[in-house]
Amino acid sequence: MTTFKDLGLSPAIQQALDELGYVEPSPIQEEAIPEMLAGHDVIGQAQTGTGKTAAFGLPMLQYLDPDNNEVQAIVLTPTRELCIQVTQALRSYAEHLDIEIVAVFGGAPIRSQQSQLRSGAHVVVATVGRMMDLMSRRSLVLTAARFVVLDEADEMLDLGFIEDVEKILRMCPSGRQTALFSATMPPPIKKLAEGYMYDPVTVRITPKTLTVDAIQQAFVEVPAREKAAKLVEILKLEEPEQAIIFTRTKIGASRLERTLKDKGLDVKALHGDMSQGSRDGVMIAFKDHRVNLLVATDIAARGLDVEHVTHVINFDVPNSSETYVHRIGRTGRVGRTGRAITFVTPDERDEIGRIERDVNTSIGEWESPEERLEHAPRPRRRERSREREKREPEAEEQGPSKESKDEAKPEAPSAEDGAKKTTKLFVNRGERSGIEEEDLRWALREGAVLPDEAVHDVRVLHRFSFVEVDPDQAERTVEYLDGTKLKGKEIRLEVAKS
Ligand code: AMP
């Protein structure tokens, strides 16, 4: 295991990390920190939640000179929320350094920010607009800014700030070290990197690592008019510690907030039509756990980092796979697991397949926590199935490992096919999931490539099914079909046991 000590950070920074309880660097930190300490420009393709702030922040802080009172480093952010969050993180990392970090952002009096800058700032964390403003008033000069970070560059692009970012970069010394962090790399961002960075090293944390490892994803198909009621039902069953519910529009967010409140849920909305003051109030209430449900639009929730978000619910399907990854990245933070549930109307059903392909992930149909338990894969399935096959014919008279109440004693399908022995496999889906005998036969033929004569019986029950195959084909059938999808639903197979 790599530790922060192996990365070459100073004792003062190390002490701060110890106090924060950071033991192990996250993947982006492990890769980016040594490159940055070696003086290279770095492009980090990573989103919020990967630990990117420390990835650029720690090497940056290490190289600042506390005795030089010029602005030595700037961090540009797309939003006020991210600006505040990055400032707080950097201050915690600089706890034992004599380094002043000042945040400047719109929507707050410029005077007090000017006076903070006059009192001395080694690092300025800024939103793009406010930095332009302060530069034009000559309250901020960047001639000594030898360390420049562009955080969430793709968001800056979306918000139309790229030209201003270029202007700012042109004001910084040419010998600077530049780091660019972005969840996605659209062509204008690549161009920006080519034009303003020197021989950058790219460090990439793919969405796959994030989504697949840490986040359990599911979808719910529901007609538009039933969405709110379904949401209430799901919230009651899932019991999230904290959830962010995303809507596409500001009006949708307010409407949903009202509906949920009417149902007695403790919820607040966060969207761009609210004043900065009330947005800050909502963010603080959510972070302090005084409210556990937040209904938000994409823009308002940008960069929002909350420690205990257990659930992200896409009440409206996100309009791109990138937005999807971005939204669900709000849960499953470093070292935790989270759940992401996406609502689609029947017309939007194809969106799920598109996201699955783009993000290279699997999104199954939502099941209540109780059903999930029932369908959870059993441990050491493979070993067991091998063992069973060795022990034929004992493996024959076996039912499902965990029976549902309404089908506690499914009729034991015949183990004999003439004189020939067969192996019975348990499939976790049945009629209720829209599975018919023909579907299973098709899966055995096309998915597991079994000849028809190797399949002896297929029996579909309400909640699960049994198939009987030649014993020497059983292991292969499980291997080929377990975890695949049938009629859009993930199926699990195992050798049936007593
Ligand atoms: P970020 O992606 O920079 O917004 O970081 C996401 C969250 O992970 C923040 O709450 C950090 O405090 C936390 N974090 C970052 N790096 C580590 C680490 N190496 N160990 C534990 N927590 C971390």
PDB file of C-alpha atoms and ligand atoms in Angstrom, residues 4 21-26 29 47-54 85 93 305 307 333-334, ligand 1:
ATOM      1  CA  PHE A   4       1.399   9.756   1.702  1.00  0.00           C
ATOM      2  CA  GLY A  21      -7.342  11.010   8.964  1.00  0.00           C
ATOM      3  CA  TYR A  22      -6.113  10.561   5.385  1.00  0.00           C
ATOM      4  CA  VAL A  23      -4.131   7.348   5.434  1.00  0.00           C
ATOM      5  CA  GLU A  24      -3.848   6.262   1.864  1.00  0.00           C
ATOM      6  CA  PRO A  25      -3.666   8.484  -1.195  1.00  0.00           C
ATOM      7  CA  SER A  26      -6.553   8.068  -3.634  1.00  0.00           C
ATOM      8  CA  GLN A  29      -3.354  11.563  -5.717  1.00  0.00           C
ATOM      9  CA  GLN A  47     -14.323  14.527 -11.046  1.00  0.00           C
ATOM     10  CA  THR A  48     -15.303  15.711  -7.604  1.00  0.00           C
ATOM     11  CA  GLY A  49     -15.080  12.891  -5.116  1.00  0.00           C
ATOM     12  CA  THR A  50     -11.821  11.408  -6.378  1.00  0.00           C
ATOM     13  CA  GLY A  51      -9.662  13.493  -4.069  1.00  0.00           C
ATOM     14  CA  LYS A  52      -8.529  15.861  -6.818  1.00  0.00           C
ATOM     15  CA  THR A  53      -8.292  18.902  -4.538  1.00  0.00           C
ATOM     16  CA  ALA A  54      -5.491  17.326  -2.517  1.00  0.00           C
ATOM     17  CA  GLN A  85     -15.064  24.171  -0.944  1.00  0.00           C
ATOM     18  CA  TYR A  93      -4.099  20.988   4.247  1.00  0.00           C
ATOM     19  CA  ASP A 305     -19.237  17.867  -1.819  1.00  0.00           C
ATOM     20  CA  GLU A 307     -19.601  13.548   3.129  1.00  0.00           C
ATOM     21  CA  ARG A 333     -17.206   9.174  -1.986  1.00  0.00           C
ATOM     22  CA  VAL A 334     -13.659   7.989  -1.303  1.00  0.00           C
TER      23      VAL A 334
HETATM   24  P1  AMP B   1     -12.401  16.027  -3.730  1.00  0.00           P
HETATM   25  O1  AMP B   1     -12.514  15.106  -4.914  1.00  0.00           O
HETATM   26  O2  AMP B   1     -11.091  16.731  -3.706  1.00  0.00           O
HETATM   27  O3  AMP B   1     -13.572  16.971  -3.674  1.00  0.00           O
HETATM   28  O4  AMP B   1     -12.421  15.130  -2.395  1.00  0.00           O
HETATM   29  C1  AMP B   1     -13.541  14.384  -2.032  1.00  0.00           C
HETATM   30  C2  AMP B   1     -13.587  14.054  -0.555  1.00  0.00           C
HETATM   31  O5  AMP B   1     -12.632  13.049  -0.227  1.00  0.00           O
HETATM   32  C3  AMP B   1     -13.288  15.205   0.369  1.00  0.00           C
HETATM   33  O6  AMP B   1     -14.232  15.163   1.413  1.00  0.00           O
HETATM   34  C4  AMP B   1     -11.893  14.947   0.902  1.00  0.00           C
HETATM   35  O7  AMP B   1     -11.736  15.465   2.194  1.00  0.00           O
HETATM   36  C5  AMP B   1     -11.831  13.432   0.889  1.00  0.00           C
HETATM   37  N1  AMP B   1     -10.474  12.897   0.613  1.00  0.00           N
HETATM   38  C6  AMP B   1      -9.635  13.304  -0.350  1.00  0.00           C
HETATM   39  N2  AMP B   1      -8.516  12.563  -0.347  1.00  0.00           N
HETATM   40  C7  AMP B   1      -8.644  11.639   0.625  1.00  0.00           C
HETATM   41  C8  AMP B   1      -7.815  10.576   1.116  1.00  0.00           C
HETATM   42  N3  AMP B   1      -6.636  10.306   0.576  1.00  0.00           N
HETATM   43  N4  AMP B   1      -8.275   9.853   2.149  1.00  0.00           N
HETATM   44  C9  AMP B   1      -9.483  10.118   2.689  1.00  0.00           C
HETATM   45  N5  AMP B   1     -10.318  11.093   2.273  1.00  0.00           N
HETATM   46  C10 AMP B   1      -9.915  11.857   1.251  1.00  0.00           C
END
